Amino acid sequence: MPASRRDTSGESPAQLPGGAELRGASGAGAPLNAGFAAALYLRRMRRISRWLLRQLTAGLGSLAMFWFHMPDPELAYPELPSPASLDGPPAGHPERMCREIPLTRTELMLMAEIDAIGDSGR
């Protein structure tokens, strides 16, 4: 160790892993001072608080996606099936017939049946 890094008492300060020097209140070999312990405590607290903040951020992000997610447009709003044709009933359907054309014998019988049912229900 260079002489410039030596203590005034001539003793070298204690070495930490990584080459950092640690000086106690009375020189080399003294127990850790309060400043180092406080720095170590703060470093650990910062690490824990960063981890906790990351976990909270991830949890709140998941909660927001659960409540406020944007649905896939194709699944949320599927195309509604349109009717085959909007022209009305097929040809030959009773609703297609004109009033000017007289009813057939079968249609007259059906109409009488419907009227009889309607009159008996009153």
CSV table of N, CA and C in Angstrom, one decimal:
chain,number,residue,atom,x,y,z
A,1,MET,N,0.9,-1.2,0.0
A,1,MET,CA,0.0,0.0,0.0
A,1,MET,C,0.9,1.2,0.0
A,2,PRO,N,0.6,2.2,-0.8
A,2,PRO,CA,1.4,3.4,-0.8
A,2,PRO,C,1.4,4.2,0.5
A,3,ALA,N,2.5,4.9,0.8
A,3,ALA,CA,2.6,5.6,2.0
A,3,ALA,C,1.6,6.7,2.2
A,4,SER,N,1.1,7.2,1.1
A,4,SER,CA,0.1,8.3,1.2
A,4,SER,C,-1.2,7.8,1.7
A,5,ARG,N,-1.5,6.6,1.6
A,5,ARG,CA,-2.7,6.0,2.0
A,5,ARG,C,-2.7,5.5,3.5
A,6,ARG,N,-1.5,5.7,4.1
A,6,ARG,CA,-1.4,5.2,5.5
A,6,ARG,C,-1.9,6.2,6.5
A,7,ASP,N,-2.3,5.7,7.6
A,7,ASP,CA,-2.9,6.5,8.7
A,7,ASP,C,-1.7,7.3,9.3
A,8,THR,N,-2.0,8.3,10.1
A,8,THR,CA,-1.0,9.1,10.7
A,8,THR,C,-0.3,8.3,11.8
A,9,SER,N,-1.0,7.2,12.3
A,9,SER,CA,-0.3,6.4,13.3
A,9,SER,C,0.6,5.4,12.7
A,10,GLY,N,0.6,5.3,11.4
A,10,GLY,CA,1.5,4.4,10.7
A,10,GLY,C,0.9,3.1,10.4
A,11,GLU,N,-0.3,2.8,10.9
A,11,GLU,CA,-1.0,1.6,10.6
A,11,GLU,C,-1.9,1.7,9.4
A,12,SER,N,-2.0,0.7,8.6
A,12,SER,CA,-2.9,0.8,7.4
A,12,SER,C,-4.3,0.5,7.8
A,13,PRO,N,-5.3,1.2,7.2
A,13,PRO,CA,-6.7,1.0,7.5
A,13,PRO,C,-7.1,-0.4,7.1
A,14,ALA,N,-8.2,-0.9,7.7
A,14,ALA,CA,-8.8,-2.2,7.3
A,14,ALA,C,-9.3,-2.2,5.9
A,15,GLN,N,-9.2,-3.3,5.2
A,15,GLN,CA,-9.6,-3.5,3.8
A,15,GLN,C,-10.9,-4.2,3.8
A,16,LEU,N,-11.8,-3.6,3.0
A,16,LEU,CA,-13.1,-4.3,2.7
A,16,LEU,C,-13.0,-5.0,1.4
A,17,PRO,N,-13.8,-6.0,1.2
A,17,PRO,CA,-13.8,-6.7,-0.1
A,17,PRO,C,-14.0,-5.7,-1.2
A,18,GLY,N,-13.2,-5.8,-2.3
A,18,GLY,CA,-13.2,-4.9,-3.4
A,18,GLY,C,-12.2,-3.8,-3.2
A,19,GLY,N,-11.4,-3.8,-2.2
A,19,GLY,CA,-10.3,-2.8,-2.1
A,19,GLY,C,-10.7,-1.5,-1.4
A,20,ALA,N,-11.9,-1.4,-0.9
A,20,ALA,CA,-12.3,-0.1,-0.2
A,20,ALA,C,-11.7,-0.1,1.2
A,21,GLU,N,-11.3,1.0,1.7
A,21,GLU,CA,-10.7,1.1,3.0
A,21,GLU,C,-11.8,1.4,4.1
A,22,LEU,N,-11.6,0.9,5.2
A,22,LEU,CA,-12.5,1.2,6.3
A,22,LEU,C,-11.7,1.7,7.5
A,23,ARG,N,-12.0,2.8,8.0
A,23,ARG,CA,-11.3,3.4,9.1
A,23,ARG,C,-12.3,3.5,10.3
A,24,GLY,N,-11.8,3.0,11.4
A,24,GLY,CA,-12.6,3.1,12.6
A,24,GLY,C,-12.3,4.4,13.3
A,25,ALA,N,-12.9,4.6,14.5
A,25,ALA,CA,-12.6,5.8,15.3
A,25,ALA,C,-11.2,5.9,15.8
A,26,SER,N,-10.6,4.7,16.1
A,26,SER,CA,-9.2,4.8,16.6
A,26,SER,C,-8.2,4.2,15.6
A,27,GLY,N,-8.5,4.2,14.3
A,27,GLY,CA,-7.6,3.7,13.4
A,27,GLY,C,-7.9,2.3,12.8
A,28,ALA,N,-6.9,1.6,12.4
A,28,ALA,CA,-7.1,0.3,11.7
A,28,ALA,C,-7.5,-0.7,12.7
A,29,GLY,N,-8.3,-1.6,12.2
A,29,GLY,CA,-8.8,-2.7,13.0
A,29,GLY,C,-9.9,-2.4,14.0
A,30,ALA,N,-10.4,-1.2,14.0
A,30,ALA,CA,-11.4,-0.8,14.9
A,30,ALA,C,-12.8,-1.3,14.3
A,31,PRO,N,-13.8,-1.5,15.1
A,31,PRO,CA,-15.1,-1.9,14.6
A,31,PRO,C,-15.7,-0.9,13.7
A,32,LEU,N,-16.6,-1.4,12.9
A,32,LEU,CA,-17.3,-0.5,11.9
A,32,LEU,C,-17.8,0.7,12.6
A,33,ASN,N,-17.7,1.9,11.9
A,33,ASN,CA,-18.2,3.1,12.5
A,33,ASN,C,-19.7,3.2,12.2
A,34,ALA,N,-20.4,4.1,12.8
A,34,ALA,CA,-21.8,4.3,12.6
A,34,ALA,C,-22.1,4.8,11.2
A,35,GLY,N,-21.3,5.5,10.6
A,35,GLY,CA,-21.5,6.1,9.3
A,35,GLY,C,-21.6,4.9,8.3
A,36,PHE,N,-20.7,4.0,8.4
A,36,PHE,CA,-20.7,2.8,7.5
A,36,PHE,C,-22.0,2.0,7.7
A,37,ALA,N,-22.3,1.7,8.9
A,37,ALA,CA,-23.5,0.9,9.2
A,37,ALA,C,-24.8,1.6,8.7
A,38,ALA,N,-24.8,2.9,8.8
A,38,ALA,CA,-26.0,3.7,8.3
A,38,ALA,C,-26.0,3.6,6.8
A,39,ALA,N,-24.9,3.7,6.2
A,39,ALA,CA,-24.8,3.7,4.7
A,39,ALA,C,-25.3,2.3,4.2
A,40,LEU,N,-24.8,1.2,4.9
A,40,LEU,CA,-25.2,-0.1,4.6
A,40,LEU,C,-26.7,-0.3,4.8
A,41,TYR,N,-27.2,0.2,5.9
A,41,TYR,CA,-28.7,0.1,6.1
A,41,TYR,C,-29.5,0.8,5.1
A,42,LEU,N,-29.0,2.0,4.7
A,42,LEU,CA,-29.7,2.8,3.7
A,42,LEU,C,-29.6,2.1,2.3
A,43,ARG,N,-28.5,1.5,2.0
A,43,ARG,CA,-28.4,0.8,0.7
A,43,ARG,C,-29.4,-0.4,0.7
A,44,ARG,N,-29.5,-1.1,1.8
A,44,ARG,CA,-30.4,-2.2,1.8
A,44,ARG,C,-31.9,-1.8,1.8
A,45,MET,N,-32.1,-0.7,2.5
A,45,MET,CA,-33.5,-0.1,2.4
A,45,MET,C,-33.9,0.3,1.0
A,46,ARG,N,-32.9,0.9,0.3
A,46,ARG,CA,-33.2,1.4,-1.0
A,46,ARG,C,-33.5,0.2,-1.9
A,47,ARG,N,-32.7,-0.9,-1.8
A,47,ARG,CA,-32.9,-2.1,-2.6
A,47,ARG,C,-34.3,-2.7,-2.3
A,48,ILE,N,-34.6,-2.8,-1.0
A,48,ILE,CA,-36.0,-3.3,-0.7
A,48,ILE,C,-37.1,-2.4,-1.2
A,49,SER,N,-36.9,-1.1,-1.0
A,49,SER,CA,-38.0,-0.2,-1.5
A,49,SER,C,-38.1,-0.2,-3.0
A,50,ARG,N,-37.0,-0.4,-3.7
A,50,ARG,CA,-37.1,-0.5,-5.2
A,50,ARG,C,-37.8,-1.8,-5.6
A,51,TRP,N,-37.5,-2.9,-4.9
A,51,TRP,CA,-38.2,-4.1,-5.2
A,51,TRP,C,-39.7,-4.0,-4.9
A,52,LEU,N,-40.0,-3.4,-3.7
A,52,LEU,CA,-41.4,-3.2,-3.4
A,52,LEU,C,-42.1,-2.3,-4.4
A,53,LEU,N,-41.5,-1.3,-4.8
A,53,LEU,CA,-42.1,-0.4,-5.8
A,53,LEU,C,-42.3,-1.1,-7.1
A,54,ARG,N,-41.4,-1.9,-7.5
A,54,ARG,CA,-41.6,-2.7,-8.8
A,54,ARG,C,-42.7,-3.6,-8.7
A,55,GLN,N,-42.9,-4.3,-7.5
A,55,GLN,CA,-44.0,-5.2,-7.3
A,55,GLN,C,-45.3,-4.5,-7.3
A,56,LEU,N,-45.4,-3.3,-6.6
A,56,LEU,CA,-46.6,-2.6,-6.6
A,56,LEU,C,-47.0,-2.1,-8.0
A,57,THR,N,-46.0,-1.6,-8.7
A,57,THR,CA,-46.2,-1.1,-10.1
A,57,THR,C,-46.8,-2.3,-11.0
A,58,ALA,N,-46.2,-3.4,-10.9
A,58,ALA,CA,-46.6,-4.6,-11.7
A,58,ALA,C,-48.0,-5.0,-11.2
A,59,GLY,N,-48.3,-5.0,-9.9
A,59,GLY,CA,-49.6,-5.3,-9.5
A,59,GLY,C,-50.7,-4.4,-9.9
A,60,LEU,N,-50.4,-3.1,-9.7
A,60,LEU,CA,-51.4,-2.1,-10.2
A,60,LEU,C,-51.6,-2.1,-11.7
A,61,GLY,N,-50.5,-2.4,-12.4
A,61,GLY,CA,-50.7,-2.5,-13.9
A,61,GLY,C,-51.6,-3.6,-14.2
A,62,SER,N,-51.4,-4.8,-13.5
A,62,SER,CA,-52.3,-5.9,-13.8
A,62,SER,C,-53.7,-5.6,-13.4
A,63,LEU,N,-53.9,-4.9,-12.3
A,63,LEU,CA,-55.3,-4.6,-11.9
A,63,LEU,C,-55.9,-3.6,-12.9
A,64,ALA,N,-55.2,-2.7,-13.4
A,64,ALA,CA,-55.7,-1.8,-14.4
A,64,ALA,C,-56.1,-2.5,-15.7
A,65,MET,N,-55.3,-3.5,-16.1
A,65,MET,CA,-55.6,-4.2,-17.3
A,65,MET,C,-56.9,-5.1,-17.1
A,66,PHE,N,-57.1,-5.5,-15.8
A,66,PHE,CA,-58.3,-6.3,-15.5
A,66,PHE,C,-59.5,-5.4,-15.6
A,67,TRP,N,-59.4,-4.2,-15.0
A,67,TRP,CA,-60.6,-3.4,-15.0
A,67,TRP,C,-60.8,-2.5,-16.2
A,68,PHE,N,-59.7,-2.0,-16.7
A,68,PHE,CA,-59.8,-0.9,-17.8
A,68,PHE,C,-59.2,-1.4,-19.1
A,69,HIS,N,-59.2,-2.7,-19.4
A,69,HIS,CA,-58.6,-3.2,-20.6
A,69,HIS,C,-59.3,-2.7,-21.8
A,70,MET,N,-58.6,-2.6,-22.9
A,70,MET,CA,-59.2,-2.3,-24.2
A,70,MET,C,-59.6,-3.6,-24.9
A,71,PRO,N,-60.8,-3.9,-25.1
A,71,PRO,CA,-61.1,-5.2,-25.7
A,71,PRO,C,-60.7,-5.3,-27.2
A,72,ASP,N,-60.5,-6.5,-27.6
A,72,ASP,CA,-60.2,-6.7,-29.1
A,72,ASP,C,-61.4,-6.3,-29.8
A,73,PRO,N,-61.4,-5.4,-30.8
A,73,PRO,CA,-62.6,-4.9,-31.5
A,73,PRO,C,-63.3,-6.0,-32.2
A,74,GLU,N,-62.6,-7.0,-32.8
A,74,GLU,CA,-63.3,-8.1,-33.5
A,74,GLU,C,-64.1,-9.0,-32.5
A,75,LEU,N,-63.6,-9.2,-31.3
A,75,LEU,CA,-64.3,-10.0,-30.4
A,75,LEU,C,-65.4,-9.2,-29.6
A,76,ALA,N,-65.1,-8.0,-29.3
A,76,ALA,CA,-66.1,-7.2,-28.6
A,76,ALA,C,-67.2,-6.7,-29.4
A,77,TYR,N,-67.0,-6.4,-30.7
A,77,TYR,CA,-68.1,-6.0,-31.6
A,77,TYR,C,-68.1,-6.8,-32.8
A,78,PRO,N,-68.6,-8.0,-32.8
A,78,PRO,CA,-68.7,-8.8,-34.0
A,78,PRO,C,-69.7,-8.3,-34.9
A,79,GLU,N,-69.5,-8.6,-36.2
A,79,GLU,CA,-70.5,-8.1,-37.2
A,79,GLU,C,-71.8,-8.9,-37.0
A,80,LEU,N,-72.8,-8.1,-37.0
A,80,LEU,CA,-74.2,-8.8,-36.9
A,80,LEU,C,-74.6,-9.4,-38.2
A,81,PRO,N,-75.1,-10.6,-38.2
A,81,PRO,CA,-75.6,-11.2,-39.4
A,81,PRO,C,-76.7,-10.4,-40.0
A,82,SER,N,-76.6,-10.1,-41.3
A,82,SER,CA,-77.7,-9.4,-41.9
A,82,SER,C,-78.7,-10.4,-42.5
A,83,PRO,N,-80.0,-9.9,-42.6
A,83,PRO,CA,-81.0,-10.8,-43.2
A,83,PRO,C,-80.6,-11.2,-44.6
A,84,ALA,N,-81.1,-12.3,-45.1
A,84,ALA,CA,-80.7,-12.8,-46.4
A,84,ALA,C,-81.2,-11.8,-47.5
A,85,SER,N,-82.4,-11.3,-47.4
A,85,SER,CA,-82.8,-10.3,-48.3
A,85,SER,C,-83.9,-9.4,-47.6
A,86,LEU,N,-83.9,-8.2,-48.0
A,86,LEU,CA,-84.9,-7.2,-47.4
A,86,LEU,C,-86.0,-7.0,-48.4
A,87,ASP,N,-86.2,-7.8,-49.3
A,87,ASP,CA,-87.3,-7.7,-50.3
A,87,ASP,C,-88.7,-8.1,-49.8
A,88,GLY,N,-88.7,-8.8,-48.7
A,88,GLY,CA,-90.0,-9.2,-48.2
A,88,GLY,C,-90.1,-10.7,-48.3
A,89,PRO,N,-91.3,-11.3,-48.2
A,89,PRO,CA,-91.5,-12.7,-48.3
A,89,PRO,C,-91.4,-13.2,-49.7
A,90,PRO,N,-91.1,-14.5,-49.9
A,90,PRO,CA,-90.9,-15.0,-51.2
A,90,PRO,C,-92.2,-15.0,-52.1
A,91,ALA,N,-92.0,-15.2,-53.3
A,91,ALA,CA,-93.2,-15.2,-54.3
A,91,ALA,C,-94.1,-16.3,-53.9
A,92,GLY,N,-95.4,-16.0,-54.0
A,92,GLY,CA,-96.5,-17.0,-53.7
A,92,GLY,C,-96.9,-16.9,-52.2
A,93,HIS,N,-96.2,-16.2,-51.4
A,93,HIS,CA,-96.6,-16.0,-50.0
A,93,HIS,C,-97.8,-15.2,-49.9
A,94,PRO,N,-98.7,-15.5,-49.0
A,94,PRO,CA,-100.0,-14.7,-48.9
A,94,PRO,C,-99.8,-13.2,-48.7
A,95,GLU,N,-98.8,-12.8,-48.1
A,95,GLU,CA,-98.5,-11.4,-47.9
A,95,GLU,C,-98.1,-10.7,-49.2
A,96,ARG,N,-97.7,-11.5,-50.2
A,96,ARG,CA,-97.3,-11.0,-51.5
A,96,ARG,C,-98.5,-10.7,-52.4
A,97,MET,N,-99.6,-11.4,-52.1
A,97,MET,CA,-100.7,-11.3,-53.1
A,97,MET,C,-101.4,-9.9,-53.0
A,98,CYS,N,-102.0,-9.6,-54.1
A,98,CYS,CA,-102.7,-8.3,-54.2
A,98,CYS,C,-104.1,-8.5,-53.7
A,99,ARG,N,-104.7,-7.4,-53.2
A,99,ARG,CA,-106.1,-7.4,-52.8
A,99,ARG,C,-107.1,-7.6,-53.9
A,100,GLU,N,-106.6,-7.2,-55.1
A,100,GLU,CA,-107.5,-7.3,-56.3
A,100,GLU,C,-107.7,-8.7,-56.7
A,101,ILE,N,-106.8,-9.6,-56.4
A,101,ILE,CA,-106.9,-11.0,-56.8
A,101,ILE,C,-107.8,-11.7,-55.8
A,102,PRO,N,-108.9,-12.4,-56.2
A,102,PRO,CA,-109.7,-13.1,-55.2
A,102,PRO,C,-109.0,-14.3,-54.6
A,103,LEU,N,-109.5,-14.6,-53.4
A,103,LEU,CA,-108.9,-15.7,-52.6
A,103,LEU,C,-109.3,-17.0,-53.2
A,104,THR,N,-108.5,-18.0,-53.1
A,104,THR,CA,-108.8,-19.3,-53.6
A,104,THR,C,-109.8,-20.0,-52.6
A,105,ARG,N,-110.3,-21.2,-53.0
A,105,ARG,CA,-111.2,-21.9,-52.2
A,105,ARG,C,-110.6,-22.3,-50.8
A,106,THR,N,-109.3,-22.7,-50.9
A,106,THR,CA,-108.5,-23.1,-49.7
A,106,THR,C,-108.3,-21.9,-48.8
A,107,GLU,N,-108.0,-20.8,-49.4
A,107,GLU,CA,-107.8,-19.6,-48.6
A,107,GLU,C,-109.1,-19.1,-47.9
A,108,LEU,N,-110.2,-19.2,-48.6
A,108,LEU,CA,-111.5,-18.9,-48.0
A,108,LEU,C,-111.8,-19.8,-46.8
A,109,MET,N,-111.5,-21.1,-47.0
A,109,MET,CA,-111.8,-22.0,-45.9
A,109,MET,C,-110.9,-21.7,-44.6
A,110,LEU,N,-109.7,-21.4,-44.9
A,110,LEU,CA,-108.8,-21.0,-43.8
A,110,LEU,C,-109.2,-19.7,-43.2
A,111,MET,N,-109.7,-18.7,-44.0
A,111,MET,CA,-110.1,-17.5,-43.4
A,111,MET,C,-111.4,-17.7,-42.5
A,112,ALA,N,-112.3,-18.6,-43.0
A,112,ALA,CA,-113.5,-18.9,-42.2
A,112,ALA,C,-113.1,-19.5,-40.9
A,113,GLU,N,-112.1,-20.4,-40.9
A,113,GLU,CA,-111.6,-21.1,-39.7
A,113,GLU,C,-111.0,-20.1,-38.7
A,114,ILE,N,-110.3,-19.1,-39.2
A,114,ILE,CA,-109.6,-18.1,-38.4
A,114,ILE,C,-110.7,-17.2,-37.8
A,115,ASP,N,-111.7,-16.8,-38.6
A,115,ASP,CA,-112.8,-16.0,-38.1
A,115,ASP,C,-113.6,-16.7,-37.0
A,116,ALA,N,-113.8,-18.0,-37.2
A,116,ALA,CA,-114.6,-18.8,-36.2
A,116,ALA,C,-113.8,-18.8,-34.9
A,117,ILE,N,-112.5,-19.0,-34.9
A,117,ILE,CA,-111.7,-19.1,-33.7
A,117,ILE,C,-111.7,-17.7,-33.0
A,118,GLY,N,-111.6,-16.7,-33.8
A,118,GLY,CA,-111.6,-15.3,-33.3
A,118,GLY,C,-112.9,-14.9,-32.6
A,119,ASP,N,-114.0,-15.4,-33.2
A,119,ASP,CA,-115.3,-15.0,-32.7
A,119,ASP,C,-115.6,-15.8,-31.4
A,120,SER,N,-115.2,-17.0,-31.3
A,120,SER,CA,-115.5,-17.8,-30.1
A,120,SER,C,-114.6,-17.4,-28.9
A,121,GLY,N,-113.6,-16.7,-29.1
A,121,GLY,CA,-112.7,-16.3,-28.0
A,121,GLY,C,-113.2,-15.1,-27.3
A,122,ARG,N,-114.2,-14.4,-27.9
A,122,ARG,CA,-114.7,-13.1,-27.3
A,122,ARG,C,-115.8,-13.3,-26.3
